[in-house]
Amino acid sequence: MKKLLILSGKGGTGKTTTASAFIRFSGAPAFADCDVDAPNLHLVEQVEGTREEQDYIGSQKAAIDPERCISCGMCAQFCRFGAVRRTGMTFSVDPYACEGCGVCTLVCGQKAISLSPDVAGRLTLIQGERTFSTAILKMGRGNSGKLVSSVKQALFLKAPETPFAIIDGSPGIGCPVIASVSGVDLVLIVAEPSQSGISDLERLVRTTEGFRTRVAVCVNKYDLSPDDTRRIEDFCRDRQIPFLGCIPYDPTVSAAINQGKTVADLGGPACEALREIYRRTAELLEISAV
């Protein structure tokens, strides 16, 4: 299975727009949305088939048994995260602030505090003619990198014979991005022609270099700043990174998003530019572009 991961330095750059267009161009039988903090690929890619859902267990959370608690306040005194809250003479744990470190259980002489597994998110796998894996992380929960790894693992286990898979990654360079990069054949970075976009691109390239993963770059809405686009091209040339093309600003993209469709459904200048970028990406992966 050849695995293509599409990333961007921040949200709103055009990563999911590119991923959804590539899925249509390629007819990819397997794809995943690894942006577990705010997944949205399912809005434009409707997949029919058997739906499997399961809870994702993250870190543990503390809870106080009011029957055993004598309101000594030791737990609140030693909680460095301020997760233990006092209301009158009653103590409770704020699950959003609790990090599951367990210090409160050690200092409680009444054994009134216990740790229990926390449901931090939900994994979803849909398998029919195509296989789609995604997940969503609950607000205030960590371990997003582990959840991303679970999304990828579910896709690869359920579609092992698939020749080509597309992964829509998370924005930025944090833990979920690092989890997304591992094990893929090519990372396509969708860059923004701006000062911050260039900085984002440089950071992403440094991140992927640590995995020795091949990288390619394209620029979205290049005509909003031709000078910055040239700077990105120069950066890629200096680093010997394949530069696959430029996507123009196109109102059709916004129209497609508002209709819950992909750019490939409505056509237009951006669609044609993405089609050419996909063809060049397929060449790098040594797969058929049809």
PDB file of C-alpha atoms in Angstrom:
ATOM      1  CA  MET A   1       0.000   0.000   0.000  1.00  0.00           C
ATOM      2  CA  LYS A   2       1.335   3.435  -0.986  1.00  0.00           C
ATOM      3  CA  LYS A   3       0.419   6.014   1.653  1.00  0.00           C
ATOM      4  CA  LEU A   4       0.105   9.727   0.885  1.00  0.00           C
ATOM      5  CA  LEU A   5      -0.177  12.169   3.789  1.00  0.00           C
ATOM      6  CA  ILE A   6      -1.355  15.737   3.162  1.00  0.00           C
ATOM      7  CA  LEU A   7      -0.301  18.381   5.720  1.00  0.00           C
ATOM      8  CA  SER A   8      -0.307  22.128   6.227  1.00  0.00           C
ATOM      9  CA  GLY A   9       1.328  24.425   8.739  1.00  0.00           C
ATOM     10  CA  LYS A  10      -1.982  25.721  10.092  1.00  0.00           C
ATOM     11  CA  GLY A  11      -5.709  25.306   9.680  1.00  0.00           C
ATOM     12  CA  GLY A  12      -7.452  26.887   6.702  1.00  0.00           C
ATOM     13  CA  THR A  13      -4.557  26.551   4.277  1.00  0.00           C
ATOM     14  CA  GLY A  14      -6.370  24.108   1.980  1.00  0.00           C
ATOM     15  CA  LYS A  15      -5.227  20.718   3.240  1.00  0.00           C
ATOM     16  CA  THR A  16      -8.647  19.049   3.357  1.00  0.00           C
ATOM     17  CA  THR A  17      -9.674  20.708   0.081  1.00  0.00           C
ATOM     18  CA  THR A  18      -6.614  19.136  -1.528  1.00  0.00           C
ATOM     19  CA  ALA A  19      -7.138  15.756   0.137  1.00  0.00           C
ATOM     20  CA  SER A  20     -10.792  15.511  -0.907  1.00  0.00           C
ATOM     21  CA  ALA A  21      -9.945  16.459  -4.499  1.00  0.00           C
ATOM     22  CA  PHE A  22      -7.182  13.835  -4.615  1.00  0.00           C
ATOM     23  CA  ILE A  23      -9.604  11.192  -3.324  1.00  0.00           C
ATOM     24  CA  ARG A  24     -11.956  11.966  -6.221  1.00  0.00           C
ATOM     25  CA  PHE A  25      -9.199  12.125  -8.850  1.00  0.00           C
ATOM     26  CA  SER A  26      -7.656   8.835  -7.744  1.00  0.00           C
ATOM     27  CA  GLY A  27     -10.764   6.944  -6.730  1.00  0.00           C
ATOM     28  CA  ALA A  28      -8.740   5.976  -3.654  1.00  0.00           C
ATOM     29  CA  PRO A  29     -10.381   2.957  -2.001  1.00  0.00           C
ATOM     30  CA  ALA A  30      -8.992   3.843   1.421  1.00  0.00           C
ATOM     31  CA  PHE A  31      -8.583   7.159   3.192  1.00  0.00           C
ATOM     32  CA  ALA A  32      -8.457   8.606   6.689  1.00  0.00           C
ATOM     33  CA  ASP A  33      -9.006  11.884   8.500  1.00  0.00           C
ATOM     34  CA  CYS A  34      -6.322  12.242  11.168  1.00  0.00           C
ATOM     35  CA  ASP A  35      -7.318  15.755  12.207  1.00  0.00           C
ATOM     36  CA  VAL A  36      -8.895  14.300  15.339  1.00  0.00           C
ATOM     37  CA  ASP A  37      -9.375  17.683  17.032  1.00  0.00           C
ATOM     38  CA  ALA A  38     -11.668  18.902  14.231  1.00  0.00           C
ATOM     39  CA  PRO A  39     -12.338  16.181  11.618  1.00  0.00           C
ATOM     40  CA  ASN A  40     -14.262  17.388   8.569  1.00  0.00           C
ATOM     41  CA  LEU A  41     -13.363  15.126   5.646  1.00  0.00           C
ATOM     42  CA  HIS A  42     -16.593  13.192   6.230  1.00  0.00           C
ATOM     43  CA  LEU A  43     -18.571  16.305   5.277  1.00  0.00           C
ATOM     44  CA  VAL A  44     -17.554  15.990   1.629  1.00  0.00           C
ATOM     45  CA  GLU A  45     -16.759  12.273   1.401  1.00  0.00           C
ATOM     46  CA  GLN A  46     -19.894  10.290   2.119  1.00  0.00           C
ATOM     47  CA  VAL A  47     -18.933   6.631   2.559  1.00  0.00           C
ATOM     48  CA  GLU A  48     -21.551   3.887   2.727  1.00  0.00           C
ATOM     49  CA  GLY A  49     -20.980   0.540   4.376  1.00  0.00           C
ATOM     50  CA  THR A  50     -20.632  -1.196   7.710  1.00  0.00           C
ATOM     51  CA  ARG A  51     -19.987   1.282  10.502  1.00  0.00           C
ATOM     52  CA  GLU A  52     -17.817   0.313  13.460  1.00  0.00           C
ATOM     53  CA  GLU A  53     -17.465   2.653  16.417  1.00  0.00           C
ATOM     54  CA  GLN A  54     -15.554   2.307  19.667  1.00  0.00           C
ATOM     55  CA  ASP A  55     -14.540   4.496  22.567  1.00  0.00           C
ATOM     56  CA  TYR A  56     -10.974   5.697  22.756  1.00  0.00           C
ATOM     57  CA  ILE A  57      -9.527   5.441  26.264  1.00  0.00           C
ATOM     58  CA  GLY A  58      -7.042   8.161  27.070  1.00  0.00           C
ATOM     59  CA  SER A  59      -5.393   8.975  30.383  1.00  0.00           C
ATOM     60  CA  GLN A  60      -6.968   8.240  33.756  1.00  0.00           C
ATOM     61  CA  LYS A  61      -9.035  10.735  35.720  1.00  0.00           C
ATOM     62  CA  ALA A  62      -9.439  11.065  39.473  1.00  0.00           C
ATOM     63  CA  ALA A  63     -12.768  10.994  41.318  1.00  0.00           C
ATOM     64  CA  ILE A  64     -13.581  11.625  44.981  1.00  0.00           C
ATOM     65  CA  ASP A  65     -15.961   9.373  46.912  1.00  0.00           C
ATOM     66  CA  PRO A  66     -18.048  11.794  49.053  1.00  0.00           C
ATOM     67  CA  GLU A  67     -18.915   8.998  51.471  1.00  0.00           C
ATOM     68  CA  ARG A  68     -15.272   8.518  52.435  1.00  0.00           C
ATOM     69  CA  CYS A  69     -14.026  12.091  52.065  1.00  0.00           C
ATOM     70  CA  ILE A  70     -13.551  13.944  55.394  1.00  0.00           C
ATOM     71  CA  SER A  71     -12.758  17.288  53.658  1.00  0.00           C
ATOM     72  CA  CYS A  72      -9.195  17.487  54.962  1.00  0.00           C
ATOM     73  CA  GLY A  73      -8.093  19.290  51.790  1.00  0.00           C
ATOM     74  CA  MET A  74      -4.861  17.366  51.330  1.00  0.00           C
ATOM     75  CA  CYS A  75      -5.767  16.501  47.731  1.00  0.00           C
ATOM     76  CA  ALA A  76      -6.340  20.158  46.849  1.00  0.00           C
ATOM     77  CA  GLN A  77      -3.107  21.157  48.579  1.00  0.00           C
ATOM     78  CA  PHE A  78      -0.944  18.730  46.596  1.00  0.00           C
ATOM     79  CA  CYS A  79      -2.680  18.922  43.178  1.00  0.00           C
ATOM     80  CA  ARG A  80      -0.275  20.968  41.062  1.00  0.00           C
ATOM     81  CA  PHE A  81      -2.863  21.292  38.273  1.00  0.00           C
ATOM     82  CA  GLY A  82      -5.555  22.884  40.422  1.00  0.00           C
ATOM     83  CA  ALA A  83      -7.980  20.151  39.453  1.00  0.00           C
ATOM     84  CA  VAL A  84      -9.434  19.653  42.935  1.00  0.00           C
ATOM     85  CA  ARG A  85     -12.167  22.191  43.611  1.00  0.00           C
ATOM     86  CA  ARG A  86     -13.781  23.091  46.942  1.00  0.00           C
ATOM     87  CA  THR A  87     -17.420  24.077  47.282  1.00  0.00           C
ATOM     88  CA  GLY A  88     -18.192  24.763  50.918  1.00  0.00           C
ATOM     89  CA  MET A  89     -16.944  21.664  52.720  1.00  0.00           C
ATOM     90  CA  THR A  90     -17.208  19.441  49.641  1.00  0.00           C
ATOM     91  CA  PHE A  91     -14.297  18.583  47.338  1.00  0.00           C
ATOM     92  CA  SER A  92     -14.579  17.406  43.720  1.00  0.00           C
ATOM     93  CA  VAL A  93     -12.302  16.892  40.720  1.00  0.00           C
ATOM     94  CA  ASP A  94     -12.570  18.926  37.523  1.00  0.00           C
ATOM     95  CA  PRO A  95     -12.029  16.318  34.765  1.00  0.00           C
ATOM     96  CA  TYR A  96     -10.841  18.963  32.308  1.00  0.00           C
ATOM     97  CA  ALA A  97      -8.025  20.031  34.643  1.00  0.00           C
ATOM     98  CA  CYS A  98      -7.102  16.576  35.971  1.00  0.00           C
ATOM     99  CA  GLU A  99      -3.988  15.072  34.364  1.00  0.00           C
ATOM    100  CA  GLY A 100      -4.363  11.656  36.007  1.00  0.00           C
ATOM    101  CA  CYS A 101      -1.021  11.860  37.795  1.00  0.00           C
ATOM    102  CA  GLY A 102      -2.386  10.086  40.885  1.00  0.00           C
ATOM    103  CA  VAL A 103      -0.788  12.302  43.557  1.00  0.00           C
ATOM    104  CA  CYS A 104      -4.186  12.884  45.164  1.00  0.00           C
ATOM    105  CA  THR A 105      -4.677   9.136  45.636  1.00  0.00           C
ATOM    106  CA  LEU A 106      -1.334   8.904  47.471  1.00  0.00           C
ATOM    107  CA  VAL A 107      -1.947  11.771  49.919  1.00  0.00           C
ATOM    108  CA  CYS A 108      -5.542  10.837  50.743  1.00  0.00           C
ATOM    109  CA  GLY A 109      -5.460   9.015  54.079  1.00  0.00           C
ATOM    110  CA  GLN A 110      -9.098   7.939  53.728  1.00  0.00           C
ATOM    111  CA  LYS A 111      -8.595   6.227  50.378  1.00  0.00           C
ATOM    112  CA  ALA A 112     -11.471   8.350  49.101  1.00  0.00           C
ATOM    113  CA  ILE A 113      -9.911   9.051  45.704  1.00  0.00           C
ATOM    114  CA  SER A 114      -9.590   6.607  42.835  1.00  0.00           C
ATOM    115  CA  LEU A 115      -8.350   6.730  39.246  1.00  0.00           C
ATOM    116  CA  SER A 116     -10.442   5.328  36.423  1.00  0.00           C
ATOM    117  CA  PRO A 117      -9.993   5.168  32.627  1.00  0.00           C
ATOM    118  CA  ASP A 118     -11.306   8.224  30.781  1.00  0.00           C
ATOM    119  CA  VAL A 119     -13.185   8.013  27.485  1.00  0.00           C
ATOM    120  CA  ALA A 120     -11.234  10.679  25.595  1.00  0.00           C
ATOM    121  CA  GLY A 121     -12.700  10.250  22.136  1.00  0.00           C
ATOM    122  CA  ARG A 122     -14.417   8.004  19.627  1.00  0.00           C
ATOM    123  CA  LEU A 123     -13.030   6.014  16.718  1.00  0.00           C
ATOM    124  CA  THR A 124     -15.131   5.425  13.606  1.00  0.00           C
ATOM    125  CA  LEU A 125     -14.433   3.037  10.741  1.00  0.00           C
ATOM    126  CA  ILE A 126     -16.742   2.696   7.735  1.00  0.00           C
ATOM    127  CA  GLN A 127     -16.091  -0.179   5.377  1.00  0.00           C
ATOM    128  CA  GLY A 128     -17.927  -0.841   2.139  1.00  0.00           C
ATOM    129  CA  GLU A 129     -16.650  -0.428  -1.399  1.00  0.00           C
ATOM    130  CA  ARG A 130     -14.279   2.076   0.208  1.00  0.00           C
ATOM    131  CA  THR A 131     -12.712   2.191   3.664  1.00  0.00           C
ATOM    132  CA  PHE A 132     -12.773   5.377   5.737  1.00  0.00           C
ATOM    133  CA  SER A 133     -11.184   5.778   9.165  1.00  0.00           C
ATOM    134  CA  THR A 134     -11.591   8.799  11.420  1.00  0.00           C
ATOM    135  CA  ALA A 135     -11.993   9.847  15.051  1.00  0.00           C
ATOM    136  CA  ILE A 136     -12.868  12.793  17.215  1.00  0.00           C
ATOM    137  CA  LEU A 137     -11.161  13.817  20.441  1.00  0.00           C
ATOM    138  CA  LYS A 138     -13.215  15.226  23.302  1.00  0.00           C
ATOM    139  CA  MET A 139     -12.635  18.805  24.373  1.00  0.00           C
ATOM    140  CA  GLY A 140      -9.799  19.290  26.819  1.00  0.00           C
ATOM    141  CA  ARG A 141      -8.377  15.820  26.308  1.00  0.00           C
ATOM    142  CA  GLY A 142      -4.758  15.033  25.458  1.00  0.00           C
ATOM    143  CA  ASN A 143      -3.170  12.003  23.808  1.00  0.00           C
ATOM    144  CA  SER A 144      -4.213  13.148  20.332  1.00  0.00           C
ATOM    145  CA  GLY A 145      -1.096  11.515  18.884  1.00  0.00           C
ATOM    146  CA  LYS A 146      -2.129   8.118  20.207  1.00  0.00           C
ATOM    147  CA  LEU A 147      -5.611   8.589  18.761  1.00  0.00           C
ATOM    148  CA  VAL A 148      -4.119   9.459  15.351  1.00  0.00           C
ATOM    149  CA  SER A 149      -2.054   6.264  15.488  1.00  0.00           C
ATOM    150  CA  SER A 150      -5.249   4.313  16.215  1.00  0.00           C
ATOM    151  CA  VAL A 151      -6.979   5.891  13.200  1.00  0.00           C
ATOM    152  CA  LYS A 152      -4.113   4.873  10.910  1.00  0.00           C
ATOM    153  CA  GLN A 153      -3.849   1.394  12.376  1.00  0.00           C
ATOM    154  CA  ALA A 154      -7.575   0.771  11.850  1.00  0.00           C
ATOM    155  CA  LEU A 155      -7.304   1.838   8.203  1.00  0.00           C
ATOM    156  CA  PHE A 156      -4.262  -0.316   7.466  1.00  0.00           C
ATOM    157  CA  LEU A 157      -5.676  -3.379   9.225  1.00  0.00           C
ATOM    158  CA  LYS A 158      -9.054  -3.186   7.489  1.00  0.00           C
ATOM    159  CA  ALA A 159      -7.725  -2.431   4.003  1.00  0.00           C
ATOM    160  CA  PRO A 160      -4.375  -4.286   3.832  1.00  0.00           C
ATOM    161  CA  GLU A 161      -4.625  -5.084   0.104  1.00  0.00           C
ATOM    162  CA  THR A 162      -5.468  -1.520  -0.923  1.00  0.00           C
ATOM    163  CA  PRO A 163      -2.842  -0.220  -3.372  1.00  0.00           C
ATOM    164  CA  PHE A 164      -3.224   3.450  -2.422  1.00  0.00           C
ATOM    165  CA  ALA A 165      -4.412   5.347   0.676  1.00  0.00           C
ATOM    166  CA  ILE A 166      -4.784   9.078   1.286  1.00  0.00           C
ATOM    167  CA  ILE A 167      -4.464  10.532   4.787  1.00  0.00           C
ATOM    168  CA  ASP A 168      -5.717  13.998   5.676  1.00  0.00           C
ATOM    169  CA  GLY A 169      -3.444  15.035   8.517  1.00  0.00           C
ATOM    170  CA  SER A 170      -3.623  17.592  11.317  1.00  0.00           C
ATOM    171  CA  PRO A 171      -2.420  21.185  10.924  1.00  0.00           C
ATOM    172  CA  GLY A 172       0.759  22.376  12.615  1.00  0.00           C
ATOM    173  CA  ILE A 173       3.780  20.346  13.764  1.00  0.00           C
ATOM    174  CA  GLY A 174       2.576  18.932  17.076  1.00  0.00           C
ATOM    175  CA  CYS A 175       2.009  15.425  18.396  1.00  0.00           C
ATOM    176  CA  PRO A 176      -0.839  14.458  15.999  1.00  0.00           C
ATOM    177  CA  VAL A 177       1.259  15.506  13.000  1.00  0.00           C
ATOM    178  CA  ILE A 178       4.237  13.479  14.194  1.00  0.00           C
ATOM    179  CA  ALA A 179       1.954  10.457  14.634  1.00  0.00           C
ATOM    180  CA  SER A 180       0.564  11.029  11.135  1.00  0.00           C
ATOM    181  CA  VAL A 181       3.980  11.171   9.448  1.00  0.00           C
ATOM    182  CA  SER A 182       5.296   7.858  10.703  1.00  0.00           C
ATOM    183  CA  GLY A 183       5.126   5.083   8.138  1.00  0.00           C
ATOM    184  CA  VAL A 184       3.907   7.060   5.109  1.00  0.00           C
ATOM    185  CA  ASP A 185       5.550   7.048   1.682  1.00  0.00           C
ATOM    186  CA  LEU A 186       5.156  10.731   0.819  1.00  0.00           C
ATOM    187  CA  VAL A 187       4.102  13.926   2.582  1.00  0.00           C
ATOM    188  CA  LEU A 188       2.532  16.638   0.452  1.00  0.00           C
ATOM    189  CA  ILE A 189       2.675  20.003   2.200  1.00  0.00           C
ATOM    190  CA  VAL A 190       0.066  22.566   1.169  1.00  0.00           C
ATOM    191  CA  ALA A 191       1.741  25.921   1.785  1.00  0.00           C
ATOM    192  CA  GLU A 192       0.311  29.405   2.093  1.00  0.00           C
ATOM    193  CA  PRO A 193       2.025  32.314   0.281  1.00  0.00           C
ATOM    194  CA  SER A 194       2.656  34.522   3.305  1.00  0.00           C
ATOM    195  CA  GLN A 195       5.392  35.254   5.821  1.00  0.00           C
ATOM    196  CA  SER A 196       3.817  32.951   8.391  1.00  0.00           C
ATOM    197  CA  GLY A 197       3.116  30.355   5.697  1.00  0.00           C
ATOM    198  CA  ILE A 198       6.791  30.199   4.798  1.00  0.00           C
ATOM    199  CA  SER A 199       7.715  29.788   8.470  1.00  0.00           C
ATOM    200  CA  ASP A 200       5.122  27.014   8.796  1.00  0.00           C
ATOM    201  CA  LEU A 201       6.564  25.271   5.756  1.00  0.00           C
ATOM    202  CA  GLU A 202      10.108  25.398   7.105  1.00  0.00           C
ATOM    203  CA  ARG A 203       9.005  23.930  10.454  1.00  0.00           C
ATOM    204  CA  LEU A 204       7.057  21.138   8.756  1.00  0.00           C
ATOM    205  CA  VAL A 205      10.018  20.228   6.580  1.00  0.00           C
ATOM    206  CA  ARG A 206      12.262  20.018   9.650  1.00  0.00           C
ATOM    207  CA  THR A 207       9.684  17.801  11.353  1.00  0.00           C
ATOM    208  CA  THR A 208       9.443  15.362   8.453  1.00  0.00           C
ATOM    209  CA  GLU A 209      13.233  15.255   8.052  1.00  0.00           C
ATOM    210  CA  GLY A 210      13.399  13.537  11.431  1.00  0.00           C
ATOM    211  CA  PHE A 211      11.458  10.613   9.927  1.00  0.00           C
ATOM    212  CA  ARG A 212      13.439  10.574   6.681  1.00  0.00           C
ATOM    213  CA  THR A 213      10.131  10.786   4.847  1.00  0.00           C
ATOM    214  CA  ARG A 214       9.935  12.132   1.297  1.00  0.00           C
ATOM    215  CA  VAL A 215       8.317  15.553   1.039  1.00  0.00           C
ATOM    216  CA  ALA A 216       6.745  17.531  -1.801  1.00  0.00           C
ATOM    217  CA  VAL A 217       5.192  21.008  -1.764  1.00  0.00           C
ATOM    218  CA  CYS A 218       2.409  22.901  -3.505  1.00  0.00           C
ATOM    219  CA  VAL A 219       1.094  26.432  -2.884  1.00  0.00           C
ATOM    220  CA  ASN A 220      -2.565  27.290  -2.464  1.00  0.00           C
ATOM    221  CA  LYS A 221      -3.934  30.714  -3.543  1.00  0.00           C
ATOM    222  CA  TYR A 222      -0.506  31.532  -4.940  1.00  0.00           C
ATOM    223  CA  ASP A 223      -1.738  34.623  -6.790  1.00  0.00           C
ATOM    224  CA  LEU A 224      -2.539  36.427  -3.528  1.00  0.00           C
ATOM    225  CA  SER A 225       1.209  36.916  -3.039  1.00  0.00           C
ATOM    226  CA  PRO A 226       3.367  36.007  -6.070  1.00  0.00           C
ATOM    227  CA  ASP A 227       6.497  37.233  -4.261  1.00  0.00           C
ATOM    228  CA  ASP A 228       6.015  34.844  -1.346  1.00  0.00           C
ATOM    229  CA  THR A 229       5.189  32.047  -3.781  1.00  0.00           C
ATOM    230  CA  ARG A 230       8.552  32.613  -5.469  1.00  0.00           C
ATOM    231  CA  ARG A 231      10.240  32.504  -2.062  1.00  0.00           C
ATOM    232  CA  ILE A 232       8.624  29.122  -1.409  1.00  0.00           C
ATOM    233  CA  GLU A 233       9.773  27.848  -4.806  1.00  0.00           C
ATOM    234  CA  ASP A 234      13.301  29.069  -4.062  1.00  0.00           C
ATOM    235  CA  PHE A 235      13.226  27.343  -0.670  1.00  0.00           C
ATOM    236  CA  CYS A 236      12.182  24.068  -2.298  1.00  0.00           C
ATOM    237  CA  ARG A 237      14.846  24.392  -4.968  1.00  0.00           C
ATOM    238  CA  ASP A 238      17.562  25.051  -2.382  1.00  0.00           C
ATOM    239  CA  ARG A 239      16.450  22.065  -0.285  1.00  0.00           C
ATOM    240  CA  GLN A 240      15.920  19.853  -3.349  1.00  0.00           C
ATOM    241  CA  ILE A 241      12.257  19.353  -2.458  1.00  0.00           C
ATOM    242  CA  PRO A 242       9.906  18.603  -5.371  1.00  0.00           C
ATOM    243  CA  PHE A 243       7.680  21.614  -6.019  1.00  0.00           C
ATOM    244  CA  LEU A 244       4.515  20.259  -7.623  1.00  0.00           C
ATOM    245  CA  GLY A 245       2.621  23.384  -8.573  1.00  0.00           C
ATOM    246  CA  CYS A 246       0.437  26.337  -7.672  1.00  0.00           C
ATOM    247  CA  ILE A 247      -3.298  26.562  -7.055  1.00  0.00           C
ATOM    248  CA  PRO A 248      -4.966  29.888  -7.917  1.00  0.00           C
ATOM    249  CA  TYR A 249      -7.517  31.660  -5.782  1.00  0.00           C
ATOM    250  CA  ASP A 250     -10.862  30.422  -7.054  1.00  0.00           C
ATOM    251  CA  PRO A 251     -14.337  31.333  -5.684  1.00  0.00           C
ATOM    252  CA  THR A 252     -15.496  27.900  -6.850  1.00  0.00           C
ATOM    253  CA  VAL A 253     -13.652  26.403  -3.886  1.00  0.00           C
ATOM    254  CA  SER A 254     -15.810  28.324  -1.402  1.00  0.00           C
ATOM    255  CA  ALA A 255     -18.923  27.373  -3.363  1.00  0.00           C
ATOM    256  CA  ALA A 256     -17.975  23.698  -3.202  1.00  0.00           C
ATOM    257  CA  ILE A 257     -17.346  23.873   0.565  1.00  0.00           C
ATOM    258  CA  ASN A 258     -20.693  25.576   1.170  1.00  0.00           C
ATOM    259  CA  GLN A 259     -22.440  22.837  -0.805  1.00  0.00           C
ATOM    260  CA  GLY A 260     -20.624  20.020   0.971  1.00  0.00           C
ATOM    261  CA  LYS A 261     -18.822  19.025  -2.217  1.00  0.00           C
ATOM    262  CA  THR A 262     -15.229  18.707  -3.355  1.00  0.00           C
ATOM    263  CA  VAL A 263     -13.521  21.020  -5.820  1.00  0.00           C
ATOM    264  CA  ALA A 264     -13.425  18.065  -8.222  1.00  0.00           C
ATOM    265  CA  ASP A 265     -17.244  18.060  -8.288  1.00  0.00           C
ATOM    266  CA  LEU A 266     -17.578  21.650  -9.531  1.00  0.00           C
ATOM    267  CA  GLY A 267     -14.463  22.105 -11.662  1.00  0.00           C
ATOM    268  CA  GLY A 268     -12.801  25.462 -12.245  1.00  0.00           C
ATOM    269  CA  PRO A 269      -9.209  26.781 -12.296  1.00  0.00           C
ATOM    270  CA  ALA A 270      -8.358  25.417  -8.833  1.00  0.00           C
ATOM    271  CA  CYS A 271      -9.669  21.991  -9.821  1.00  0.00           C
ATOM    272  CA  GLU A 272      -7.484  21.859 -12.927  1.00  0.00           C
ATOM    273  CA  ALA A 273      -4.420  22.978 -10.968  1.00  0.00           C
ATOM    274  CA  LEU A 274      -5.080  20.318  -8.319  1.00  0.00           C
ATOM    275  CA  ARG A 275      -5.526  17.692 -11.016  1.00  0.00           C
ATOM    276  CA  GLU A 276      -2.055  18.473 -12.376  1.00  0.00           C
ATOM    277  CA  ILE A 277      -0.560  18.460  -8.869  1.00  0.00           C
ATOM    278  CA  TYR A 278      -2.172  15.073  -8.258  1.00  0.00           C
ATOM    279  CA  ARG A 279      -0.677  13.729 -11.502  1.00  0.00           C
ATOM    280  CA  ARG A 280       2.795  14.826 -10.383  1.00  0.00           C
ATOM    281  CA  THR A 281       2.218  13.356  -6.922  1.00  0.00           C
ATOM    282  CA  ALA A 282       1.259  10.016  -8.493  1.00  0.00           C
ATOM    283  CA  GLU A 283       4.504  10.081 -10.463  1.00  0.00           C
ATOM    284  CA  LEU A 284       6.506  10.502  -7.242  1.00  0.00           C
ATOM    285  CA  LEU A 285       4.628   7.592  -5.687  1.00  0.00           C
ATOM    286  CA  GLU A 286       5.020   5.540  -8.877  1.00  0.00           C
ATOM    287  CA  ILE A 287       1.314   4.805  -9.120  1.00  0.00           C
ATOM    288  CA  SER A 288      -1.206   5.287 -11.886  1.00  0.00           C
ATOM    289  CA  ALA A 289      -2.830   8.735 -11.906  1.00  0.00           C
ATOM    290  CA  VAL A 290      -6.089   7.332 -13.314  1.00  0.00           C
TER     291      VAL A 290
END
